[in-house]
Coordinates of N, CA, C and O in Angstrom, one line a residue:
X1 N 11.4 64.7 -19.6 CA 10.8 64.4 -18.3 C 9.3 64.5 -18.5 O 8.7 65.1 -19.4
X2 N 8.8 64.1 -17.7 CA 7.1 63.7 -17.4 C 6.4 64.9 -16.8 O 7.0 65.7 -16.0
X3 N 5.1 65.0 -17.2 CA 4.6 66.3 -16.4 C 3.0 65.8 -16.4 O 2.4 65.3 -17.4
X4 N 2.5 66.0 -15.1 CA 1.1 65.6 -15.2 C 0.3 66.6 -14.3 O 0.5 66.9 -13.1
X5 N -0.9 67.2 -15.5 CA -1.4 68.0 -15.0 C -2.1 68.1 -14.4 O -3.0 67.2 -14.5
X6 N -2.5 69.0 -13.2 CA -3.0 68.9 -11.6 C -4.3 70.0 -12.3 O -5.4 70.1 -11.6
X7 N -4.2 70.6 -13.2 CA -5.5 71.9 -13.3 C -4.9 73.1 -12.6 O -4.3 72.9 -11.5
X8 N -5.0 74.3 -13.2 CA -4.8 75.6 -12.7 C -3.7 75.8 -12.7 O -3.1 76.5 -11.8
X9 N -3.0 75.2 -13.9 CA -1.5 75.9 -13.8 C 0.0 75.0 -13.4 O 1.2 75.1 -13.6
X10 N -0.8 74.1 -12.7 CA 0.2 73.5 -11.9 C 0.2 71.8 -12.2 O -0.9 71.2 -12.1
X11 N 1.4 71.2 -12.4 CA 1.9 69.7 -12.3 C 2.2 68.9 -11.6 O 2.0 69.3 -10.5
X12 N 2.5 68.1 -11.6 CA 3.0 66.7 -11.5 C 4.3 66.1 -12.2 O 4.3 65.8 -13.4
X13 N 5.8 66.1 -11.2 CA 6.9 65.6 -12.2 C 7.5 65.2 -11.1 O 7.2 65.2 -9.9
X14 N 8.6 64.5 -12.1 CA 9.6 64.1 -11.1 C 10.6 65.4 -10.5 O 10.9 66.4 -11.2
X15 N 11.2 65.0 -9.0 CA 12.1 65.9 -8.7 C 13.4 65.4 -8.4 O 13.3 64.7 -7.4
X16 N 14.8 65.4 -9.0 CA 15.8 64.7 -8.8 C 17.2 65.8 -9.0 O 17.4 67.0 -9.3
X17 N 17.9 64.7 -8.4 CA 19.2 65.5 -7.9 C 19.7 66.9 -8.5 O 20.0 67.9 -7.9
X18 N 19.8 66.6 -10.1 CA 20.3 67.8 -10.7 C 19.2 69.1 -10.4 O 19.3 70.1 -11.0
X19 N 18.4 69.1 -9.6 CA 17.2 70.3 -9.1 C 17.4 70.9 -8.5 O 16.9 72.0 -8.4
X20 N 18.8 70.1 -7.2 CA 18.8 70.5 -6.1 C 18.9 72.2 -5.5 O 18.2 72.7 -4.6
X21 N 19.9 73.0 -6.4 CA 19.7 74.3 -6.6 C 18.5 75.2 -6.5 O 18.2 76.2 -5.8
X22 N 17.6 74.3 -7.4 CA 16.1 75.1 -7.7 C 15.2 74.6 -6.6 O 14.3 75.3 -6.1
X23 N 15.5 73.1 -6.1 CA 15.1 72.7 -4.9 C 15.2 73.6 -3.5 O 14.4 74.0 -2.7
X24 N 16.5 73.8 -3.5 CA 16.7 74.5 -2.5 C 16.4 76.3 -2.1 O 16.1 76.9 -1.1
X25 N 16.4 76.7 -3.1 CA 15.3 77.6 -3.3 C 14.1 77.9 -3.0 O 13.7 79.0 -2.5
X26 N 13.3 76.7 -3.2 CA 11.9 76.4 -2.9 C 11.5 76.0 -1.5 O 10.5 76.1 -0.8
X27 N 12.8 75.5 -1.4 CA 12.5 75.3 0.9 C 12.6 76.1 1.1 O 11.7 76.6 1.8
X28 N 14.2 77.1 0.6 CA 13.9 78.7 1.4 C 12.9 79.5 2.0 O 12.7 80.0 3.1
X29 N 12.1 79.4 0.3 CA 10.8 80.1 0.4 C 9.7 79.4 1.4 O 8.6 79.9 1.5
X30 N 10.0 78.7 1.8 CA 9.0 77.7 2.8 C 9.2 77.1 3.8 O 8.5 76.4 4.4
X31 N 11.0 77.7 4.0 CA 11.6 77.1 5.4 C 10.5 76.8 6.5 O 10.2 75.7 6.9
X32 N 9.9 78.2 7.1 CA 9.2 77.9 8.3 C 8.2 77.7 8.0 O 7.6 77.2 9.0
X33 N 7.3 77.8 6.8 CA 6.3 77.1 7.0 C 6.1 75.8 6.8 O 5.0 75.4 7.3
X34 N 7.0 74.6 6.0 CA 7.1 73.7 6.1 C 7.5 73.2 7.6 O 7.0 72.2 8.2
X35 N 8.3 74.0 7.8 CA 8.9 73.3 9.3 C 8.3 73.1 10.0 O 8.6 72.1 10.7
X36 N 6.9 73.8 10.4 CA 6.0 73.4 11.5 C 6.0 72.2 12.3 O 6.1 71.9 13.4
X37 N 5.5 71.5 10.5 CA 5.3 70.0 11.3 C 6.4 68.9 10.5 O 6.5 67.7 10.9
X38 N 6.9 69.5 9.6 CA 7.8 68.4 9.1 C 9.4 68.6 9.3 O 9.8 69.7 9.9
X39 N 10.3 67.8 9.0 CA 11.6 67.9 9.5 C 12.3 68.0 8.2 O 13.6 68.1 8.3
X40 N 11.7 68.1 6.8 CA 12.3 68.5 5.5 C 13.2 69.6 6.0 O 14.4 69.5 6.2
X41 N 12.6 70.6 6.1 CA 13.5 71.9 6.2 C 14.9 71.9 6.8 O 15.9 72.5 6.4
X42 N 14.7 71.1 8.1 CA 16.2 71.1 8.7 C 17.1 70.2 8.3 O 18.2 70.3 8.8
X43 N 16.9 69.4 7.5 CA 17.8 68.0 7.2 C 17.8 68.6 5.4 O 18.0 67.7 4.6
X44 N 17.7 69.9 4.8 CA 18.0 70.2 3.5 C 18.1 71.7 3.3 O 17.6 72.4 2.4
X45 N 19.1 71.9 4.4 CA 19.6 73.4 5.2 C 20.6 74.1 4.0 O 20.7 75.3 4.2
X46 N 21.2 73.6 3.1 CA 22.3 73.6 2.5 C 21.8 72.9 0.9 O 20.7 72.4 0.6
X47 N 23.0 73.3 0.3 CA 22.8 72.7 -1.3 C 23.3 71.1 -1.1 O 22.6 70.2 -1.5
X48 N 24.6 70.9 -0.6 CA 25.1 69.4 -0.2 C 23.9 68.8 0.5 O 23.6 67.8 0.0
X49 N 23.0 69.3 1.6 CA 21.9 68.8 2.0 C 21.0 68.3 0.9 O 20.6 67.2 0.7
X50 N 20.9 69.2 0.4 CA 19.5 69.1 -0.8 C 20.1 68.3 -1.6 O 19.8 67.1 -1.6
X51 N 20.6 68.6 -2.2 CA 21.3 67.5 -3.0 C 21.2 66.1 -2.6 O 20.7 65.3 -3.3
X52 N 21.8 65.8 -1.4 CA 21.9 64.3 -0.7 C 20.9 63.9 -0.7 O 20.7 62.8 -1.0
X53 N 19.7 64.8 -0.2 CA 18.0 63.8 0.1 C 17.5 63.8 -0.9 O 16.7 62.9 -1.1
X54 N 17.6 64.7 -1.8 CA 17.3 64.3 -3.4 C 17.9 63.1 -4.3 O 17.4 62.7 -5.3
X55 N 19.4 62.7 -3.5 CA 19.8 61.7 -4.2 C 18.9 59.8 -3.3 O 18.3 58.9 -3.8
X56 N 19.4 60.3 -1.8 CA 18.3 59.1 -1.5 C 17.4 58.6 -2.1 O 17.2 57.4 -2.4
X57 N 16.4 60.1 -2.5 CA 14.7 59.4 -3.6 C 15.3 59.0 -4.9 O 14.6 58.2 -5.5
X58 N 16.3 59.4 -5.4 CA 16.7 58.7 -6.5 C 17.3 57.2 -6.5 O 17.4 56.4 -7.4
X59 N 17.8 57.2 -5.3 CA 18.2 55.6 -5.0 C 17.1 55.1 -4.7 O 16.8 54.2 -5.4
X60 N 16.3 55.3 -4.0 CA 15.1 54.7 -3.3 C 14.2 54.2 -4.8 O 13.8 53.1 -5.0
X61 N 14.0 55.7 -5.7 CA 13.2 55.2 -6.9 C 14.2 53.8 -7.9 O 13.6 52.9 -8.6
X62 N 15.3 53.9 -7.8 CA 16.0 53.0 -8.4 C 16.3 51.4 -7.8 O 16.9 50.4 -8.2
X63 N 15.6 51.9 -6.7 CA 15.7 50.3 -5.8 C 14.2 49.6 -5.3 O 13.8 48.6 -4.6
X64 N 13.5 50.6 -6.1 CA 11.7 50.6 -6.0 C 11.5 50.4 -4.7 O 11.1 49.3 -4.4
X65 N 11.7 51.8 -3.3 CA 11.7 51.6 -2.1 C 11.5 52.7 -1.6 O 11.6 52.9 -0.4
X66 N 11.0 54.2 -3.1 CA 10.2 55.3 -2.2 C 10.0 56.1 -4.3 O 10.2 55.7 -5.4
X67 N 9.5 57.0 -3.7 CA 9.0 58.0 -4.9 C 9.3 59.3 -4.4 O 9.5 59.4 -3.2
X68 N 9.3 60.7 -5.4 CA 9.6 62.0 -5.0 C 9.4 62.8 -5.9 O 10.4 63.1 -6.7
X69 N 7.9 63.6 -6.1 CA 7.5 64.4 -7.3 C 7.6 65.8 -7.0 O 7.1 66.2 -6.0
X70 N 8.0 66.3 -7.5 CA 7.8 68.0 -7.5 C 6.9 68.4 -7.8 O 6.6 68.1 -8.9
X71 N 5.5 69.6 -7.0 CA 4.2 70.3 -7.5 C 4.9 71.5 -8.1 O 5.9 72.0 -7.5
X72 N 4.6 71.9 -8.8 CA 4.9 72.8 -9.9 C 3.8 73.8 -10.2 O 2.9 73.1 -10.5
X73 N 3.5 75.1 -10.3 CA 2.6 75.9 -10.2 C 3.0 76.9 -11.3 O 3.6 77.8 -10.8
X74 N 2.8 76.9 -12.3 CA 3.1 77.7 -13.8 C 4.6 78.0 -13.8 O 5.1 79.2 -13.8
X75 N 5.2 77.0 -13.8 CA 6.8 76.2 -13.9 C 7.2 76.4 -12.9 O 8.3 75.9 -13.0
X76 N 7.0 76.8 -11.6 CA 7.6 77.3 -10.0 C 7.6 75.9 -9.2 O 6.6 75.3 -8.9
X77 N 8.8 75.4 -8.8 CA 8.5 74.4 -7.9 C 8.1 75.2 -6.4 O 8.6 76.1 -5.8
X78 N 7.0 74.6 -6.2 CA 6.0 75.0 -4.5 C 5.8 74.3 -3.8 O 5.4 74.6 -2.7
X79 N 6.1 72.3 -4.2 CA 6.2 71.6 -3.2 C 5.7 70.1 -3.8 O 5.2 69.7 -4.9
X80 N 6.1 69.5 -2.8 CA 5.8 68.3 -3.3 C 5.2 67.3 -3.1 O 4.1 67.7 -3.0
X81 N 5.0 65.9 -2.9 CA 4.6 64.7 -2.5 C 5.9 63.3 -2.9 O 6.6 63.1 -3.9
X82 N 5.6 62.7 -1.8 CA 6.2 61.3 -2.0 C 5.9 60.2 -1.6 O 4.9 60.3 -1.0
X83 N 6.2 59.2 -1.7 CA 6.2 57.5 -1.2 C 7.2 57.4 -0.2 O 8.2 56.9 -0.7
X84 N 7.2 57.7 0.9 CA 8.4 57.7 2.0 C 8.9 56.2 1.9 O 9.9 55.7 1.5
X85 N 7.7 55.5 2.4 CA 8.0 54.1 2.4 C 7.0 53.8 1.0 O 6.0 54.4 0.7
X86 N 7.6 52.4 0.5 CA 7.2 52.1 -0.7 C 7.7 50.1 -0.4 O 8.8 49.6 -0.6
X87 N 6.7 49.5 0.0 CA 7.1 48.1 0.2 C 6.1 46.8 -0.3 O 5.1 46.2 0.2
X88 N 6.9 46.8 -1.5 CA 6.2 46.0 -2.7 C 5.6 44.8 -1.8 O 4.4 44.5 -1.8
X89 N 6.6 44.2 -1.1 CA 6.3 42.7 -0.5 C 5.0 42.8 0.2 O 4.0 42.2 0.1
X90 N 5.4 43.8 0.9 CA 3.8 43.5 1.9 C 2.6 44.3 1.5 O 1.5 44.3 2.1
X91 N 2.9 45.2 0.2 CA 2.3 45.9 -0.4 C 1.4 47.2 0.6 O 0.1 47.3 0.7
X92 N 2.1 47.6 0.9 CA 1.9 49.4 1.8 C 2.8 50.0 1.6 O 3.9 49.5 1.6
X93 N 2.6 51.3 1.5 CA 3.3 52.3 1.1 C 2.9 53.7 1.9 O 1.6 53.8 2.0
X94 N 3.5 54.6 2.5 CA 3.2 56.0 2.8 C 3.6 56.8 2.4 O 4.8 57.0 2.1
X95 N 2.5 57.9 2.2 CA 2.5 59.0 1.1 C 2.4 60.2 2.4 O 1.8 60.3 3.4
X96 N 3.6 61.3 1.4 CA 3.3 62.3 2.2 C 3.3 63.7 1.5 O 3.0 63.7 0.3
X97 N 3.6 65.1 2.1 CA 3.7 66.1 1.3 C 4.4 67.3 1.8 O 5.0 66.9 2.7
X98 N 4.6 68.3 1.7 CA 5.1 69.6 1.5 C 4.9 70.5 0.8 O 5.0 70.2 -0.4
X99 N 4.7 72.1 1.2 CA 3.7 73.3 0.2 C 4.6 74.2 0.7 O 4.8 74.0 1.9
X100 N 5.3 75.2 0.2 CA 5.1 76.4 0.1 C 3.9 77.5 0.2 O 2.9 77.6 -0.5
X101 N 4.2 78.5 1.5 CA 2.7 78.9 1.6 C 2.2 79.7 0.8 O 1.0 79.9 1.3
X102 N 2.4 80.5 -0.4 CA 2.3 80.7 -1.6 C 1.3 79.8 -2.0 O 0.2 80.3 -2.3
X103 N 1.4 78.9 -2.2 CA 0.8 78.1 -2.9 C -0.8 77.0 -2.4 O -1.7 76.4 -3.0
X104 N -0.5 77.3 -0.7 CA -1.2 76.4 0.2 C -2.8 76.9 -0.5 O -3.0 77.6 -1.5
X105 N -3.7 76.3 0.4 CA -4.9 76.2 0.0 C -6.0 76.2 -1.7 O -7.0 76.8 -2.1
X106 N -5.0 75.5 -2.2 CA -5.4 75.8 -3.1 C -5.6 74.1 -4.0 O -5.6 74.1 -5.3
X107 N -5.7 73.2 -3.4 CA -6.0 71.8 -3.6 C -4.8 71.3 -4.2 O -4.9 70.1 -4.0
X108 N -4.0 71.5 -4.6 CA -2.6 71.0 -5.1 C -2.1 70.0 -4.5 O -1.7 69.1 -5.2
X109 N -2.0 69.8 -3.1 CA -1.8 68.3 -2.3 C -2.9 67.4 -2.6 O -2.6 66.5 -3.4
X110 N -3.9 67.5 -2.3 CA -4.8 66.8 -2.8 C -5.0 66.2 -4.0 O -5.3 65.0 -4.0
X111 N -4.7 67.1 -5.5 CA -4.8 66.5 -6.3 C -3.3 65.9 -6.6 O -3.4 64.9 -7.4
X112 N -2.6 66.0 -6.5 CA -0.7 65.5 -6.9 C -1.4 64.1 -5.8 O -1.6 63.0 -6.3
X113 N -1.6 64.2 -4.7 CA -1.3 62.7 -3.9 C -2.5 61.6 -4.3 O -2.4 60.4 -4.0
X114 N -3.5 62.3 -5.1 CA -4.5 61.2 -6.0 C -4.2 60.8 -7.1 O -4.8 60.0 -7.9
X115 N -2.9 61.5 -7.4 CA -2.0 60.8 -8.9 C -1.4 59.7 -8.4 O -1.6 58.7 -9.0
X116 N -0.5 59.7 -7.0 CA 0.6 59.3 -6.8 C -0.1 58.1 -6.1 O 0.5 57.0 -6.3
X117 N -1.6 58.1 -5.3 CA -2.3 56.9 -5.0 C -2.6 56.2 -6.2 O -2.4 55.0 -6.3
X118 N -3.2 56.8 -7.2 CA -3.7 56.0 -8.2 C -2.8 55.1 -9.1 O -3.2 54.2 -9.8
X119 N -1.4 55.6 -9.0 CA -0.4 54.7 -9.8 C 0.4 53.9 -8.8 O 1.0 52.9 -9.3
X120 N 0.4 54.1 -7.8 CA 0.8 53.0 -6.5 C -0.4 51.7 -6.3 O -0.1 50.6 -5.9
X121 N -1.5 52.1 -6.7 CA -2.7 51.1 -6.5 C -3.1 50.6 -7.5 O -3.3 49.4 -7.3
X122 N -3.3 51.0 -8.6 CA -3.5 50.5 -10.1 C -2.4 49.9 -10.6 O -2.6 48.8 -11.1
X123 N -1.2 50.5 -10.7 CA -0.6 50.1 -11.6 C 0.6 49.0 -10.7 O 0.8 47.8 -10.9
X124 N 1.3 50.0 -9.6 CA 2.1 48.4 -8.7 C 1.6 47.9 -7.5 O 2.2 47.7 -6.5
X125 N 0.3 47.9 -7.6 CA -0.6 46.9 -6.4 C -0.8 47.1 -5.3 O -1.6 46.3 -4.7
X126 N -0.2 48.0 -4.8 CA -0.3 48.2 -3.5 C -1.4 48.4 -3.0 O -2.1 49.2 -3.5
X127 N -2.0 47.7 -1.9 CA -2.7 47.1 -1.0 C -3.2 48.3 0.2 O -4.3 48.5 0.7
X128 N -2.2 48.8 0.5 CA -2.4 49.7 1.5 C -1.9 51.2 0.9 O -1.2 51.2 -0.1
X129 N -2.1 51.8 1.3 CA -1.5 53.6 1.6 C -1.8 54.0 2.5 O -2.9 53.8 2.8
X130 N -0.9 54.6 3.3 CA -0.6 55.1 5.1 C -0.6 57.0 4.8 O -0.5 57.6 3.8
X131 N -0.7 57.4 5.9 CA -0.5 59.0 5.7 C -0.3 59.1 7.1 O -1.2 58.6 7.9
X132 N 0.7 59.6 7.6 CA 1.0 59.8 8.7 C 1.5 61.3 9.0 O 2.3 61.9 8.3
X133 N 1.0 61.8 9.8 CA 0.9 63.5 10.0 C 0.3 64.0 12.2 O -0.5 63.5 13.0
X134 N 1.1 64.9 12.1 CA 1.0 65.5 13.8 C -0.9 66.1 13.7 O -1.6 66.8 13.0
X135 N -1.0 65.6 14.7 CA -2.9 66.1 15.3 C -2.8 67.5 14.6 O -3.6 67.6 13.7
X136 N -1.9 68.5 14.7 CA -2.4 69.6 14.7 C -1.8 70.0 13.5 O -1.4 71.1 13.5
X137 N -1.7 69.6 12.8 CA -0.7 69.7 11.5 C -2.4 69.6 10.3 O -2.3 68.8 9.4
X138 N -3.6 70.4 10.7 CA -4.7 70.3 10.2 C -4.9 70.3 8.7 O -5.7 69.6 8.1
X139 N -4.3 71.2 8.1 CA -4.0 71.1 6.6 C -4.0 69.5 6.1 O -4.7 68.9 5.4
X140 N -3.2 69.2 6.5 CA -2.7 67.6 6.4 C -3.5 66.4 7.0 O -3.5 65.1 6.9
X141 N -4.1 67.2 7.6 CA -5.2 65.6 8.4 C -6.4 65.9 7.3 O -7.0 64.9 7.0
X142 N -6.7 67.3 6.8 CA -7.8 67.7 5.9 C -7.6 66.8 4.6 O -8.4 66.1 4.0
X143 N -6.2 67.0 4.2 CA -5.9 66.2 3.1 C -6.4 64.8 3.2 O -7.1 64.3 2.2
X144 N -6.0 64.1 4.2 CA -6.5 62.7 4.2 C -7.8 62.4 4.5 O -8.2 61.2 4.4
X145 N -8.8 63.5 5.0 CA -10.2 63.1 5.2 C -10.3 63.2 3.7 O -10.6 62.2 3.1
X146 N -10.1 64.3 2.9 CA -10.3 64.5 1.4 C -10.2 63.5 0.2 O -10.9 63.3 -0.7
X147 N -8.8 62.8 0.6 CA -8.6 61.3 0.0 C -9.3 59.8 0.9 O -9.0 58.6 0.9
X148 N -10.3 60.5 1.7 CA -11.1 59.3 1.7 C -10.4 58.5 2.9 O -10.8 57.3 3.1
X149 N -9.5 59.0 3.6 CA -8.9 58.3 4.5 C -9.3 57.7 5.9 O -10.0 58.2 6.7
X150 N -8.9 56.6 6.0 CA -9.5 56.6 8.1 C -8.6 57.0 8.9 O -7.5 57.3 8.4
X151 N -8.9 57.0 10.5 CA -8.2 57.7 11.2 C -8.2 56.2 11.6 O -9.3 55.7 11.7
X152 N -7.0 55.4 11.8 CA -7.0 54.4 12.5 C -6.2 54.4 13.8 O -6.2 53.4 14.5
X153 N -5.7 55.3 14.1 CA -5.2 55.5 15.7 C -4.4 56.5 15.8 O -4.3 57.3 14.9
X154 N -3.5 56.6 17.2 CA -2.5 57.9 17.3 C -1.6 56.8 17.8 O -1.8 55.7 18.5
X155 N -0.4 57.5 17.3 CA 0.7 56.7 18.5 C 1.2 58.2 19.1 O 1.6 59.3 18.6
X156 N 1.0 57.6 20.8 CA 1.0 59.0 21.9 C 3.1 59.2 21.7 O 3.8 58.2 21.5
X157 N 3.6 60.8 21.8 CA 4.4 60.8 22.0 C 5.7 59.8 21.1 O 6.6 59.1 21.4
X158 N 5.0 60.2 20.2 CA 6.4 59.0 18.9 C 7.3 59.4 18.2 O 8.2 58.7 17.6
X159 N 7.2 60.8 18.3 CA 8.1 61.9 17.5 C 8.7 62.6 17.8 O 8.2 63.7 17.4
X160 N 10.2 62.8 18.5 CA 10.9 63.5 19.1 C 11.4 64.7 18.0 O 12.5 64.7 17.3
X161 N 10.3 65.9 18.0 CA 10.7 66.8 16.8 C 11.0 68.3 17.2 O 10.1 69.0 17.8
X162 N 12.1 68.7 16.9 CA 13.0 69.5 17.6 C 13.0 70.2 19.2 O 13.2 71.3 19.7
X163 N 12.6 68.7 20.0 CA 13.1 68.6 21.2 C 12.0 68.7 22.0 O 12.1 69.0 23.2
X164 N 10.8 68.4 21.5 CA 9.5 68.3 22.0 C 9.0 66.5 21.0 O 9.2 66.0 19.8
X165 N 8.4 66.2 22.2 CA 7.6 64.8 21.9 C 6.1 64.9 21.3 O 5.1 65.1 21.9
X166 N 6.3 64.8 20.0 CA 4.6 64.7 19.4 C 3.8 63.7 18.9 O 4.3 62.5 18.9
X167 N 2.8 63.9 18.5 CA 2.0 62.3 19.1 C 2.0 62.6 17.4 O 2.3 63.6 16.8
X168 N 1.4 60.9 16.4 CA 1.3 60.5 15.1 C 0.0 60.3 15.1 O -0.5 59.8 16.1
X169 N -1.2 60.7 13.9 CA -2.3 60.1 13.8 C -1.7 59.5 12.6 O -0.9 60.0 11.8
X170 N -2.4 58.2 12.6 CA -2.2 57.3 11.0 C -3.2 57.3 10.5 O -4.0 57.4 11.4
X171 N -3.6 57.3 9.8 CA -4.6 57.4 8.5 C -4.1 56.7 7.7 O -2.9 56.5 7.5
X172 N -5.3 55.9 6.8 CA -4.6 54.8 5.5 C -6.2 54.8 4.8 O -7.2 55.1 5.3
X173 N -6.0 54.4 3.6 CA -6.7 53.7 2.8 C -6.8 52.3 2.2 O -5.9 52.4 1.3
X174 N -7.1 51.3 2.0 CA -7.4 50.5 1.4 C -7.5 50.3 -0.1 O -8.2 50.9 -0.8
X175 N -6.8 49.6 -0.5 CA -7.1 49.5 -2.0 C -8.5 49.4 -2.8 O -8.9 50.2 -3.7
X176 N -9.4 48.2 -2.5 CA -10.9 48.1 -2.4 C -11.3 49.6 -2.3 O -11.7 50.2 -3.3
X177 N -11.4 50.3 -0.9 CA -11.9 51.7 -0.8 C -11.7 52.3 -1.3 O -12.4 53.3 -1.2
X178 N -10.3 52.5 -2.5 CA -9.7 53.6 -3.2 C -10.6 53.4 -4.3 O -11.5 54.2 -4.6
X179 N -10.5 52.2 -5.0 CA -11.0 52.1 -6.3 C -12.6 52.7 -6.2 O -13.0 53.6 -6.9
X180 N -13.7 51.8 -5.1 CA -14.8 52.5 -5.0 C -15.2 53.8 -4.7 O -16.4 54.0 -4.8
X181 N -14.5 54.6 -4.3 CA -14.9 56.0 -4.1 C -14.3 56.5 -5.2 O -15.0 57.4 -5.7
X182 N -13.1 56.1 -6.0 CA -13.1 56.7 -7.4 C -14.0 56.0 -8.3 O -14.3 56.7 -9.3
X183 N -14.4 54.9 -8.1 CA -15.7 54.5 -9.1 C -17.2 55.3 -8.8 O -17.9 55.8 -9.7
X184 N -17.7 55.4 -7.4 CA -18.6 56.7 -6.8 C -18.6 57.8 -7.3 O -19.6 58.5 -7.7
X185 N -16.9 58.1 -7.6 CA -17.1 59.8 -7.9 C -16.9 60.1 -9.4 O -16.8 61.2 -9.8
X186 N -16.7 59.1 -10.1 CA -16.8 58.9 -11.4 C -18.3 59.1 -12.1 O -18.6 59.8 -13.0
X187 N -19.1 58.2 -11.3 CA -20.8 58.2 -11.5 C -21.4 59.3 -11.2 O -22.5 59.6 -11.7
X188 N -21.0 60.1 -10.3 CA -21.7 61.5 -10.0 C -22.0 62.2 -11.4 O -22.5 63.3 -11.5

C-alpha cells in the first residue's frame, strides 16, 4: 500500500474495508467531535456500519466515482479526507474531511486535501473542486480559505442534520487558480 508524506509524522494512504476495525476505533475516539458538523459518526456506529461505508469508497474508487484516504499520525489513524463526489464528465469533484481531536490543529487537513487536489487536477483533470461545509463548522471553512478557496454562496437551510435545518457554504477552486497559486508559492 501507498503512503504519502504529510511532514511531522503523519501520511497519506489509502483507507479500505479490511480497516474497518481500526477504522472504527478511530471514530470512537472522535465520535463527538466529528459529529458536530458531519454525519460520519452516526451512519458508522457499528463495525457492519464501518465496514459498509468503507466498502461504498471502495466501489466508488472502483467505478472512478469518489476517493477515501486515511491521515495517519506516526502509524495512528486520526482522520481523513475524500472525493465524496468525483465526476469525470463534467469534471468537478468535492473534497472533504474528518480529524480526531487529538490530532486537530495541527495542519494535517490542509496538507492530505492539497495531495488529494493536486492529483484530482493534475493528473485526472478535473476542472473544478467544491468544499462544502456548515457556517460554523470554522476549522473547515479555515481549511478552504487556506487552500485558496472562494466563498461562492450559502444554500439557506439545505441540511436536515439531526433534526435541525442548517445552512451549506460552498467554496470551490478552479483548476487555472490551483495551478497558479501553486506556481506563486513555488516562487516564494
Amino acid at each position: 500500500m501507498f503512503a504519502i508524506p504529510l511532514g511531522d509524522g503523519a501520511e497519506l494512504c489509502p483507507l479500505e474495508p479490511w480497516q474497518a476495525e481500526e477504522f472504527l476505533a478511530h471514530m470512537d475516539r472522535g465520535r463527538d467531535f466529528i459529529g458536530r458538523y458531519v454525519g460520519l459518526p452516526d451512519i458508522t456506529a457499528d463495525l457492519a456500519a464501518a465496514r459498509h461505508w468503507l466498502q461504498v469508497y471502495a466501489d466508488k474508487t472502483a467505478a472512478d466515482t469518489g476517493r477515501l484516504y486515511g491521515i495517519r499520525l506516526d502509524g495512528r489513524l486520526v482522520g481523513g479526507v475524500l472525493l465524496r463526489v468525483f465526476d469525470t464528465a463534467s469534471g468537478t469533484c468535492e473534497a472533504g474531511c474528518w480529524l480526531e481531536p487529538a490530532a486537530s490543529g495541527r495542519g494535517l487537513v490542509t496538507r492530505a486535501v492539497r495531495v488529494v487536489i493536486d492529483w484530482a487536477v493534475d493528473v485526472r483533470g478535473m476542472h473544478r473542486v467544491e468544499w462544502l461545509v456548515a457556517p460554523e463548522n470554522r476549522p473547515s471553512v479555515n481549511v478552504a480559505k487556506r487552500l485558496g478557496m472562494s466563498l461562492e454562496g450559502l444554500q439557506r437551510e439545505n441540511d436536515p442534520y439531526r433534526g435541525v435545518r442548517q445552512d451549506t457554504e460552498i467554496w470551490a477552486v478552479l483548476a487555472p487558480e490551483w495551478r497558479a497559486a501553486r506556481a506563486a508559492a513555488a516562487a516564494r
